[in-house]
Coordinates of C-alpha atoms and ligand atoms in Angstrom, one line a residue:
M724 CA 0.0 0.0 0.0
N725 CA 1.6 3.2 -1.1
K726 CA -1.2 5.7 -1.0
V727 CA -3.3 6.7 1.8
E728 CA -6.7 5.3 1.3
F729 CA -9.8 7.4 2.4
P730 CA -12.9 5.9 4.0
K731 CA -16.2 5.8 2.1
D732 CA -18.2 6.6 5.4
T733 CA -17.3 8.8 8.3
I734 CA -15.5 6.7 10.9
Q735 CA -17.2 6.7 14.5
C736 CA -15.0 7.0 17.5
P737 CA -16.8 6.0 20.5
N738 CA -15.5 6.0 24.2
L739 CA -14.5 2.6 25.6
I740 CA -16.0 2.2 29.0
G741 CA -16.1 -1.0 31.0
G742 CA -15.3 -2.9 27.8
E743 CA -18.2 -1.4 25.9
W744 CA -18.1 0.9 23.1
T745 CA -20.5 3.9 23.3
M746 CA -20.6 7.5 21.8
G747 CA -20.1 10.2 24.3
K748 CA -23.1 12.2 25.2
G749 CA -21.1 15.5 25.2
D750 CA -20.1 17.8 22.3
K751 CA -19.6 16.3 18.8
I752 CA -16.2 16.7 17.4
E753 CA -15.3 16.3 13.6
V754 CA -12.1 14.7 12.6
F755 CA -10.5 16.2 9.4
T756 CA -7.9 14.7 7.2
P757 CA -5.0 17.0 6.6
Y758 CA -4.5 15.5 3.2
N759 CA -7.6 17.2 1.7
G760 CA -9.5 18.8 4.6
S761 CA -12.5 16.5 4.3
V762 CA -14.3 15.1 7.4
V763 CA -13.1 11.4 8.0
G764 CA -14.3 10.8 11.6
L765 CA -16.6 11.8 14.2
T766 CA -16.2 11.6 18.0
S767 CA -18.0 13.2 21.0
A768 CA -16.8 14.3 24.3
A769 CA -17.4 12.1 27.4
T770 CA -19.6 14.0 29.9
K771 CA -18.7 14.4 33.7
E772 CA -21.2 11.5 34.4
E773 CA -19.6 9.2 31.8
V774 CA -16.1 10.0 33.1
T775 CA -17.3 9.1 36.7
V776 CA -18.8 5.8 35.6
A777 CA -15.8 4.9 33.3
I778 CA -13.3 5.5 36.1
S779 CA -15.4 3.6 38.7
K780 CA -15.4 0.6 36.3
A781 CA -11.7 1.0 35.7
N782 CA -11.2 1.0 39.5
E783 CA -13.0 -2.2 39.8
A784 CA -11.0 -3.7 36.8
A785 CA -7.7 -2.5 38.4
K786 CA -8.2 -4.7 41.5
K787 CA -8.5 -7.9 39.5
W788 CA -5.8 -6.9 37.0
K789 CA -3.4 -6.2 39.9
A790 CA -4.3 -9.8 41.2
T791 CA -3.4 -11.3 37.9
P792 CA 0.4 -12.4 38.0
L793 CA 2.8 -10.4 35.8
K794 CA 3.5 -13.5 33.6
E795 CA -0.2 -13.8 32.9
R796 CA -0.6 -10.0 32.1
T797 CA 2.5 -10.4 29.9
Q798 CA 0.7 -13.1 27.8
T799 CA -2.1 -10.6 26.9
M800 CA 0.4 -8.1 25.8
F801 CA 2.2 -10.7 23.6
R802 CA -1.1 -11.3 21.8
F803 CA -1.5 -7.5 21.6
R804 CA 1.9 -7.4 19.8
D805 CA 0.9 -10.0 17.3
I806 CA -2.3 -8.2 16.4
L807 CA -0.5 -4.9 15.9
I808 CA 2.0 -6.6 13.5
R809 CA -0.9 -8.2 11.8
D810 CA -2.8 -5.1 11.3
I811 CA 0.1 -2.7 10.9
D812 CA -1.0 -1.4 7.5
T813 CA -4.5 -0.6 8.4
I814 CA -3.2 1.1 11.5
A815 CA -0.7 3.0 9.6
N816 CA -3.4 4.1 7.1
T817 CA -5.5 5.4 9.9
I818 CA -2.6 7.4 11.4
S819 CA -1.8 8.9 8.1
L820 CA -5.4 9.8 7.4
E821 CA -6.0 11.7 10.6
S822 CA -2.4 13.3 11.3
G823 CA -1.3 13.9 7.7
K824 CA 1.9 11.7 7.9
T825 CA 3.3 9.7 5.1
L826 CA 2.6 6.0 5.3
P827 CA 6.2 5.0 6.0
E828 CA 6.3 7.6 8.9
S829 CA 3.0 6.0 10.3
R830 CA 4.4 2.5 10.0
A831 CA 7.7 3.8 11.8
G832 CA 5.5 5.2 14.6
V833 CA 3.9 1.8 15.1
M834 CA 7.3 0.1 15.1
K835 CA 8.6 2.3 17.7
G836 CA 5.5 1.6 19.8
L837 CA 6.3 -2.1 19.4
E838 CA 9.7 -1.5 20.7
V839 CA 8.3 -0.1 24.0
L840 CA 6.0 -3.0 24.0
E841 CA 8.8 -5.4 23.8
F842 CA 10.6 -3.6 26.6
A843 CA 7.4 -4.2 28.7
L844 CA 7.4 -7.8 27.7
S845 CA 10.8 -8.1 29.2
L846 CA 9.8 -7.0 32.6
Q847 CA 8.8 -10.5 33.7
N848 CA 12.4 -11.5 33.3
L849 CA 14.2 -8.3 34.1
D850 CA 12.2 -6.8 36.9
G851 CA 11.6 -9.6 39.4
G852 CA 12.3 -7.4 42.5
G853 CA 14.9 -8.5 45.0
K854 CA 15.2 -10.3 48.2
M855 CA 18.0 -10.6 50.7
E856 CA 18.7 -12.0 54.2
V857 CA 19.6 -8.7 55.8
S858 CA 20.0 -10.1 59.3
R859 CA 19.9 -13.8 60.6
G860 CA 16.5 -15.0 59.9
V861 CA 15.2 -11.7 58.6
H862 CA 14.6 -11.1 55.0
C863 CA 13.9 -7.7 53.1
E864 CA 12.1 -7.8 49.8
Y865 CA 11.2 -5.4 47.1
R866 CA 7.9 -5.9 45.3
R867 CA 6.7 -3.7 42.5
E868 CA 3.0 -2.9 42.8
P869 CA 0.7 -1.2 40.5
L870 CA -0.9 2.2 41.5
G871 CA -4.5 1.3 40.5
V872 CA -6.0 3.7 37.9
V873 CA -3.7 5.8 35.9
A874 CA -4.4 8.3 33.2
S875 CA -2.7 9.5 30.1
I876 CA -3.4 12.5 27.8
T877 CA -1.9 12.4 24.4
P878 CA -1.1 14.8 21.5
F879 CA -2.2 14.6 17.8
N880 CA 1.4 14.3 16.3
F881 CA 2.0 10.5 17.0
P882 CA -1.4 8.9 17.4
A883 CA 0.0 5.5 18.1
M884 CA 3.7 6.0 19.1
V885 CA 3.2 8.4 22.0
P886 CA 0.3 6.3 23.5
M887 CA 2.3 3.3 23.0
W888 CA 5.1 4.8 25.1
T889 CA 3.0 4.3 28.2
I890 CA 0.1 1.8 27.5
P891 CA 2.4 -1.3 27.4
I892 CA 4.4 -0.4 30.5
A893 CA 1.6 0.9 32.7
I894 CA -0.8 -1.9 31.8
T895 CA 1.9 -4.7 32.0
L896 CA 2.8 -3.3 35.4
G897 CA -0.8 -4.1 36.4
N898 CA -2.5 -0.8 36.3
A899 CA -5.9 0.1 34.7
Y900 CA -5.2 2.8 32.1
V901 CA -7.6 5.7 31.2
W902 CA -6.6 7.4 27.9
K903 CA -7.7 10.7 26.5
P904 CA -6.5 10.7 23.0
S905 CA -6.1 14.0 21.0
E906 CA -9.5 15.1 19.7
K907 CA -7.7 15.6 16.3
T908 CA -6.6 11.9 16.2
P909 CA -9.2 9.6 17.9
L910 CA -9.5 7.1 15.0
T911 CA -6.1 5.4 15.8
A912 CA -7.1 5.2 19.5
T913 CA -10.2 3.2 18.5
L914 CA -8.0 0.7 16.6
I915 CA -5.6 0.3 19.5
G916 CA -8.4 -0.2 21.9
K917 CA -9.9 -2.9 19.7
S918 CA -6.7 -4.6 19.3
L919 CA -6.2 -4.8 23.1
L920 CA -9.7 -6.1 23.6
E921 CA -9.0 -8.9 21.0
A922 CA -5.8 -9.7 22.7
G923 CA -7.9 -10.5 25.8
L924 CA -7.5 -7.5 27.9
P925 CA -10.1 -7.7 30.6
A926 CA -13.0 -5.1 30.4
G927 CA -12.1 -1.8 32.2
V928 CA -8.3 -2.3 32.2
L929 CA -8.2 0.1 29.2
T930 CA -10.7 3.0 29.1
I931 CA -10.8 5.5 26.3
L932 CA -12.5 8.8 26.9
N933 CA -12.7 11.3 24.1
G934 CA -13.1 15.2 24.5
Q935 CA -11.1 18.2 25.2
V936 CA -10.2 20.3 28.3
E937 CA -13.3 19.4 30.3
T938 CA -12.8 15.6 29.9
V939 CA -9.1 16.0 30.9
N940 CA -10.1 18.1 33.9
E941 CA -12.7 15.5 35.1
I942 CA -10.2 12.7 34.7
I943 CA -7.5 14.5 36.6
D944 CA -9.9 15.5 39.5
N945 CA -11.3 12.1 40.0
D946 CA -10.0 10.6 43.3
A947 CA -9.5 7.1 41.9
V948 CA -7.0 8.4 39.4
K949 CA -3.5 8.0 41.1
A950 CA -1.1 9.2 38.3
V951 CA -1.4 11.5 35.4
G952 CA 1.0 11.2 32.3
F953 CA 0.6 13.9 29.7
V954 CA 2.4 14.7 26.4
G955 CA 1.7 17.9 24.3
S956 CA 2.6 21.5 24.3
S957 CA 4.4 23.1 27.3
K958 CA 1.6 25.5 28.1
I959 CA -0.9 22.6 28.6
A960 CA 1.8 20.3 30.1
K961 CA 2.3 22.9 32.9
L962 CA -1.5 23.3 33.5
V963 CA -1.9 19.5 33.6
Y964 CA 1.0 19.1 36.0
Q965 CA -0.1 21.9 38.3
R966 CA -3.7 20.5 38.6
A967 CA -2.7 17.0 39.1
T968 CA -0.1 17.8 41.7
S969 CA -2.4 20.2 43.5
H970 CA -4.5 17.0 44.3
G971 CA -1.3 15.3 45.6
K972 CA -1.2 13.0 42.6
R973 CA 2.1 12.2 40.7
A974 CA 2.3 13.7 37.3
L975 CA 4.8 13.5 34.5
C976 CA 4.0 15.9 31.7
L977 CA 6.1 16.2 28.6
G978 CA 5.9 19.5 26.8
G979 CA 7.0 21.3 23.7
A980 CA 10.6 21.8 22.2
K981 CA 12.8 24.1 20.3
N982 CA 15.7 21.8 19.3
H983 CA 19.1 23.2 18.4
I984 CA 21.7 21.6 16.2
V985 CA 25.2 22.8 16.3
L986 CA 26.9 22.4 12.9
L987 CA 30.7 22.5 13.0
P988 CA 33.0 23.2 10.0
D989 CA 34.5 19.8 10.0
A990 CA 31.2 17.9 9.8
D991 CA 30.7 15.5 6.9
P992 CA 28.7 17.4 4.4
E993 CA 26.7 14.3 3.2
M994 CA 25.9 13.2 6.8
A995 CA 25.0 16.7 8.1
G996 CA 22.9 17.4 4.9
A997 CA 20.9 14.2 5.2
G998 CA 20.7 14.2 9.0
I999 CA 19.6 17.9 9.5
A1000 CA 17.2 18.1 6.5
D1001 CA 15.4 14.8 7.4
S1002 CA 15.2 16.1 11.0
F1003 CA 13.3 19.2 10.2
T1004 CA 11.2 17.8 7.3
G1005 CA 10.3 14.4 8.8
C1006 CA 6.7 14.4 9.9
A1007 CA 6.5 17.9 8.3
G1008 CA 8.4 19.1 11.4
Q1009 CA 5.6 18.1 13.7
R1010 CA 7.6 16.2 16.3
C1011 CA 9.1 17.3 19.4
M1012 CA 12.4 16.0 18.3
A1013 CA 12.6 17.9 15.1
A1014 CA 15.6 20.2 14.4
S1015 CA 14.4 23.8 14.7
V1016 CA 17.4 26.0 15.1
L1017 CA 20.6 25.3 13.2
L1018 CA 23.5 27.0 15.1
A1019 CA 26.0 27.4 12.2
V1020 CA 29.4 27.8 13.6
G1021 CA 32.1 29.5 11.3
E1022 CA 32.4 28.3 7.6
V1023 CA 29.7 25.7 7.0
D1024 CA 28.2 26.8 3.6
K1025 CA 29.1 23.5 2.0
Q1026 CA 27.1 21.6 4.6
I1027 CA 24.2 24.1 4.4
S1028 CA 24.1 23.7 0.6
K1029 CA 23.6 20.0 1.1
I1030 CA 20.8 20.7 3.6
V1031 CA 19.1 22.9 1.0
E1032 CA 19.6 20.3 -1.8
R1033 CA 18.1 17.5 0.2
A1034 CA 15.2 19.6 1.6
Q1035 CA 14.5 20.8 -1.9
S1036 CA 14.1 17.2 -3.2
T1037 CA 11.6 16.4 -0.4
T1038 CA 8.4 16.7 -2.4
I1039 CA 5.3 17.2 -0.4
G1040 CA 2.3 14.8 -0.7
T1041 CA 4.8 12.0 -1.4
K1042 CA 8.0 12.3 0.7
M1043 CA 6.6 14.7 3.2
G1044 CA 3.2 14.8 4.8
A1045 CA 0.6 17.6 5.6
I1046 CA 0.2 20.0 8.4
I1047 CA -2.5 19.2 11.0
T1048 CA -4.8 22.1 10.5
K1049 CA -5.5 24.9 8.2
E1050 CA -4.9 27.3 11.2
Q1051 CA -1.5 25.9 11.7
V1052 CA -0.5 26.4 8.0
E1053 CA -1.6 30.1 8.5
F1054 CA 0.4 30.4 11.7
L1055 CA 3.4 29.0 10.0
N1056 CA 3.0 31.3 6.9
K1057 CA 2.8 34.3 9.3
A1058 CA 5.9 33.1 11.3
I1059 CA 7.9 33.0 8.0
D1060 CA 6.7 36.5 7.1
A1061 CA 7.8 37.7 10.5
A1062 CA 11.2 36.1 10.3
V1063 CA 11.8 37.7 6.9
A1064 CA 10.6 41.1 8.5
D1065 CA 13.1 40.5 11.2
G1066 CA 15.9 40.3 8.7
A1067 CA 16.1 36.5 7.8
K1068 CA 16.9 35.5 4.2
L1069 CA 14.9 32.6 2.7
L1070 CA 17.1 29.9 1.3
L1071 CA 14.0 27.8 0.6
D1072 CA 10.4 29.0 0.7
G1073 CA 7.7 26.3 1.2
R1074 CA 4.7 28.7 1.0
G1075 CA 2.1 28.0 -1.5
M1076 CA 3.8 24.8 -2.6
K1077 CA 1.4 22.4 -4.3
P1078 CA 1.6 18.7 -3.1
E1079 CA 2.1 15.9 -5.6
G1080 CA -1.1 13.7 -5.9
N1081 CA -4.7 14.6 -5.7
H1082 CA -4.8 16.5 -2.4
E1083 CA -6.9 19.6 -3.2
G1084 CA -8.1 21.3 0.0
G1085 CA -5.3 19.9 2.1
Y1086 CA -3.1 21.7 4.6
W1087 CA 0.3 22.0 3.0
L1088 CA 3.6 23.8 3.6
G1089 CA 6.9 22.9 1.8
P1090 CA 10.4 22.7 3.5
T1091 CA 11.4 26.3 4.4
I1092 CA 15.0 27.4 5.4
L1093 CA 15.5 30.7 6.9
D1094 CA 19.1 32.0 7.1
G1095 CA 20.6 34.7 9.2
V1096 CA 17.9 34.5 11.8
K1097 CA 18.6 36.7 14.8
P1098 CA 18.8 35.4 18.3
G1099 CA 15.9 36.4 20.3
T1100 CA 13.4 36.7 17.3
Q1101 CA 10.3 34.5 17.0
A1102 CA 11.9 32.1 14.5
A1103 CA 14.8 31.6 16.9
I1104 CA 13.0 31.0 20.2
T1105 CA 9.4 29.9 19.6
E1106 CA 8.3 26.4 18.8
L1107 CA 6.8 26.6 15.3
F1108 CA 5.9 22.9 14.8
G1109 CA 6.3 22.7 11.1
P1110 CA 8.9 22.1 8.4
V1111 CA 10.9 25.2 9.1
I1112 CA 14.4 25.6 10.2
S1113 CA 16.1 28.8 11.5
I1114 CA 19.8 29.1 10.8
V1115 CA 21.5 31.3 13.3
R1116 CA 25.1 32.3 12.5
C1117 CA 27.7 31.8 15.2
S1118 CA 31.3 32.8 15.3
N1119 CA 32.3 29.9 17.7
L1120 CA 31.2 27.0 19.7
S1121 CA 30.8 28.9 22.9
E1122 CA 28.5 31.3 21.4
A1123 CA 26.4 28.5 19.9
L1124 CA 26.2 26.8 23.3
E1125 CA 25.1 30.1 24.9
I1126 CA 22.2 30.4 22.5
E1127 CA 21.2 26.8 23.1
N1128 CA 21.4 27.1 26.9
T1129 CA 19.4 30.3 27.0
N1130 CA 16.4 28.7 25.2
E1131 CA 13.6 27.8 27.7
Y1132 CA 12.9 24.3 26.3
G1133 CA 15.3 21.3 26.7
N1134 CA 14.1 18.3 24.8
A1135 CA 16.9 17.5 22.3
A1136 CA 20.1 19.0 21.0
S1137 CA 22.7 17.6 18.5
V1138 CA 26.1 18.3 17.2
F1139 CA 27.4 17.4 13.6
T1140 CA 31.2 17.2 13.7
N1141 CA 34.1 14.7 13.2
N1142 CA 35.9 15.9 16.3
G1143 CA 35.2 13.7 19.3
A1144 CA 36.3 16.2 21.8
L1145 CA 34.0 19.0 20.4
A1146 CA 31.1 16.5 20.4
E1147 CA 31.8 15.7 24.1
I1148 CA 31.7 19.4 24.9
V1149 CA 28.3 19.7 23.4
S1150 CA 27.1 16.5 25.0
Q1151 CA 28.2 17.8 28.4
N1152 CA 27.1 21.4 28.0
A1153 CA 23.8 21.3 26.0
S1154 CA 20.8 22.0 28.2
A1155 CA 18.8 19.2 26.8
G1156 CA 17.5 15.8 28.2
M1157 CA 18.4 13.9 24.8
V1158 CA 21.7 14.7 22.9
G1159 CA 22.7 13.4 19.5
V1160 CA 26.1 13.2 17.9
N1161 CA 25.8 13.3 14.1
I1162 CA 22.1 12.2 14.6
G1163 CA 19.4 14.6 13.6
V1164 CA 16.7 13.1 15.7
P1165 CA 18.3 11.7 18.9
V1166 CA 15.4 9.6 20.2
P1167 CA 16.8 7.0 22.6
R1168 CA 15.9 3.4 21.7
E1169 CA 14.8 1.0 24.5
P1170 CA 15.7 0.4 27.3
F1171 CA 17.0 3.9 27.3
S1172 CA 14.4 6.2 28.4
F1173 CA 12.7 9.3 26.6
G1174 CA 12.5 12.6 28.3
G1175 CA 13.6 16.2 28.2
I1176 CA 14.3 18.8 30.8
N1177 CA 13.5 22.5 31.4
E1178 CA 10.0 23.6 30.0
S1179 CA 10.1 20.4 27.9
K1180 CA 9.2 18.3 31.0
F1181 CA 7.3 18.8 34.2
G1182 CA 7.8 16.1 36.9
Y1183 CA 10.5 13.6 37.5
G1184 CA 11.7 10.4 35.7
D1185 CA 11.2 9.7 32.0
I1186 CA 8.2 8.5 30.0
T1187 CA 9.7 5.3 28.6
G1188 CA 12.2 2.7 29.4
A1189 CA 13.9 1.8 32.8
N1190 CA 13.3 5.4 34.1
S1191 CA 9.6 5.1 33.7
L1192 CA 8.9 2.1 35.8
N1193 CA 8.9 4.0 39.2
F1194 CA 6.3 6.5 37.8
W1195 CA 3.8 3.8 37.0
S1196 CA 4.3 1.7 40.1
D1197 CA 5.2 1.7 43.7
I1198 CA 8.0 -0.4 45.4
K1199 CA 6.7 -2.0 48.5
K1200 CA 9.4 -3.1 51.0
V1201 CA 8.5 -6.2 52.9
T1202 CA 10.6 -7.3 55.9
T1203 CA 10.0 -10.9 57.1
K1204 CA 11.1 -13.0 60.1
W1205 CA 9.7 -16.6 60.6
Q1206 CA 12.0 -18.0 63.2
M1207 CA 13.3 -16.7 66.7
Q1208 CA 17.1 -16.3 66.6
N1209 CA 19.0 -17.4 69.7
D1210 CA 21.8 -15.0 69.0
H1211 CA 21.4 -11.2 69.3
N1212 CA 19.4 -9.6 66.6
W1213 CA 18.7 -5.8 66.5
M1214 CA 15.4 -6.5 64.5
S1215 CA 12.7 -6.9 67.1
Ligands
LIG2562 P1 -1.7 20.2 22.9 O1 -1.1 20.5 24.2 O2 -2.6 21.1 22.2 O3 -2.7 18.9 23.2 C1 -2.3 17.7 24.1 C2 -3.4 17.2 24.7 O4 -4.0 18.0 25.6 C3 -4.7 16.8 23.7 O5 -5.2 15.6 24.2 C4 -5.6 17.9 24.1 O6 -7.0 17.5 23.9 C5 -5.3 18.2 25.6 N1 -5.6 19.6 25.9 C6 -5.6 20.7 25.1 N2 -5.8 21.9 25.8 C7 -6.0 21.4 27.2 C8 -6.2 22.1 28.3 N3 -6.4 23.4 28.5 N4 -6.4 21.4 29.6 C9 -6.1 20.0 29.5 N5 -5.9 19.3 28.4 C10 -5.8 20.0 27.2 O7 -0.6 19.5 21.9 P2 -0.9 19.0 20.5 O8 -1.0 20.3 19.5 O9 -1.9 17.9 20.4 O10 0.7 18.4 20.2 C11 1.7 19.1 19.8 C12 2.6 19.5 21.0 O11 3.0 18.4 21.6 C13 3.9 20.2 20.5 O12 4.2 21.2 21.5 C14 4.9 19.1 20.7 O13 6.3 19.5 20.8 C15 4.4 18.4 21.8 N6 5.0 16.9 21.9 C16 5.8 16.8 22.9 C17 6.4 15.6 23.0 C18 7.5 15.2 24.0 O14 7.8 14.0 24.1 N7 7.9 16.2 24.7 C19 6.0 14.5 22.2 C20 5.0 14.7 21.2 C21 4.4 16.0 21.1

């Protein structure tokens, strides 16, 4: 399958409550495809009453799921993996339909989700707890226990991958998971929910509640919800974090980004050209790991010409996907105008570019490269979330690092160089949670965890991998004595 297929009828996206699919009684929300702007789906918000009923059912399910041994829970998740692999083409098509990604990008998102799932499947062997005789006849033991009901609120830009950062780990650890997908991409959520039910996940262990701010707030405020995971923009991440923690709940809220790439004169032009162009054009720049600012140190024009060449050959509608909404295209067009007014020069202008294929009415912007962007201007400091890169010229590495360090975000940073010592200086001094060396999109692979710092993350720990386990569970410490010891023992 090379072309996105469009449905004949509007796809309904109901809520999943206690194992039953029912359309929410709240506001209707239409889902548009960025490919041509037509309505492809319909969902509706869960009302306060529906949220209350759903979480009460999730709470009942959580008790039984907790009592199911880890090895049995894992078997359900193995079946879930088989189903995702079997249905990957259908899921990828749905992701592309509602998010505007290309099909290869959508498949890659599912594959990355599968990698997190495989990490979760390994917990039965890697995370068995620990036990030790700490004193004669006295044993101390670690037991990992689920929290009960946990919630997750996810963004539009990775309809499968971002939810799959947390679904496998939180559910395998024994929690009941309440998911509020983005209202822009609820179609994929329905498919993931159906796959988990087919795998044999008991009713209520996964709940899907559609909607927007009101639904999110009802979920956060519900007493049964013990932890809140969030991925989205920094503004909302902070609001959700503050609301959840004001109730004394744990929260891990990942926010937006403005990722900087330091380009040094000794960088391999081919490697830098491909790595940097693909980073800012991939997923049409709508990913929190996309390159956004290129800190061009010294004489790097031969590398920049390779970036321009590669980006120029990235045809939209085929090699690059669409922008999520019409409003976002307008925002990006205005941001490009503003950068030019601020003194930037356009090396590549994607405005008004027509997509290949029959995509009339869609939301499109071609790759755009702004050179000579001044530090402190909108294009240099604001998350634009589109296929736009701002080149800021720097005279040395210290100046480049100073610019990177003063940005409020801290998701990713990269350096392109052949000099190991300079790469190490960037790794040590970049103010970012994830650093790449000659890698444009430095996403850690499992078991290494995903997560930024600064305004890109509110809360402690990371959202995936080994660093996520303590967020989705508690460690119970059990100390046991079965026999009286004759000799002295300070444990009573
Ligand atoms: P968003 O913040 O607009 O929405 C995210 C979720 O929050 C959605 O489910 C939405 O319905 C909900 N929401 C919106 N307003 C809310 C409010 N006032 N209160 C409570 N919930 C609310 O983000 P988006 O536009 O869907 O996604 C793009 C953003 O996500 C970008 O900023 C991107 O950088 C970020 N993102 C970050 C990561 C990361 O790992 N740090 C990953 C993916 C995306």
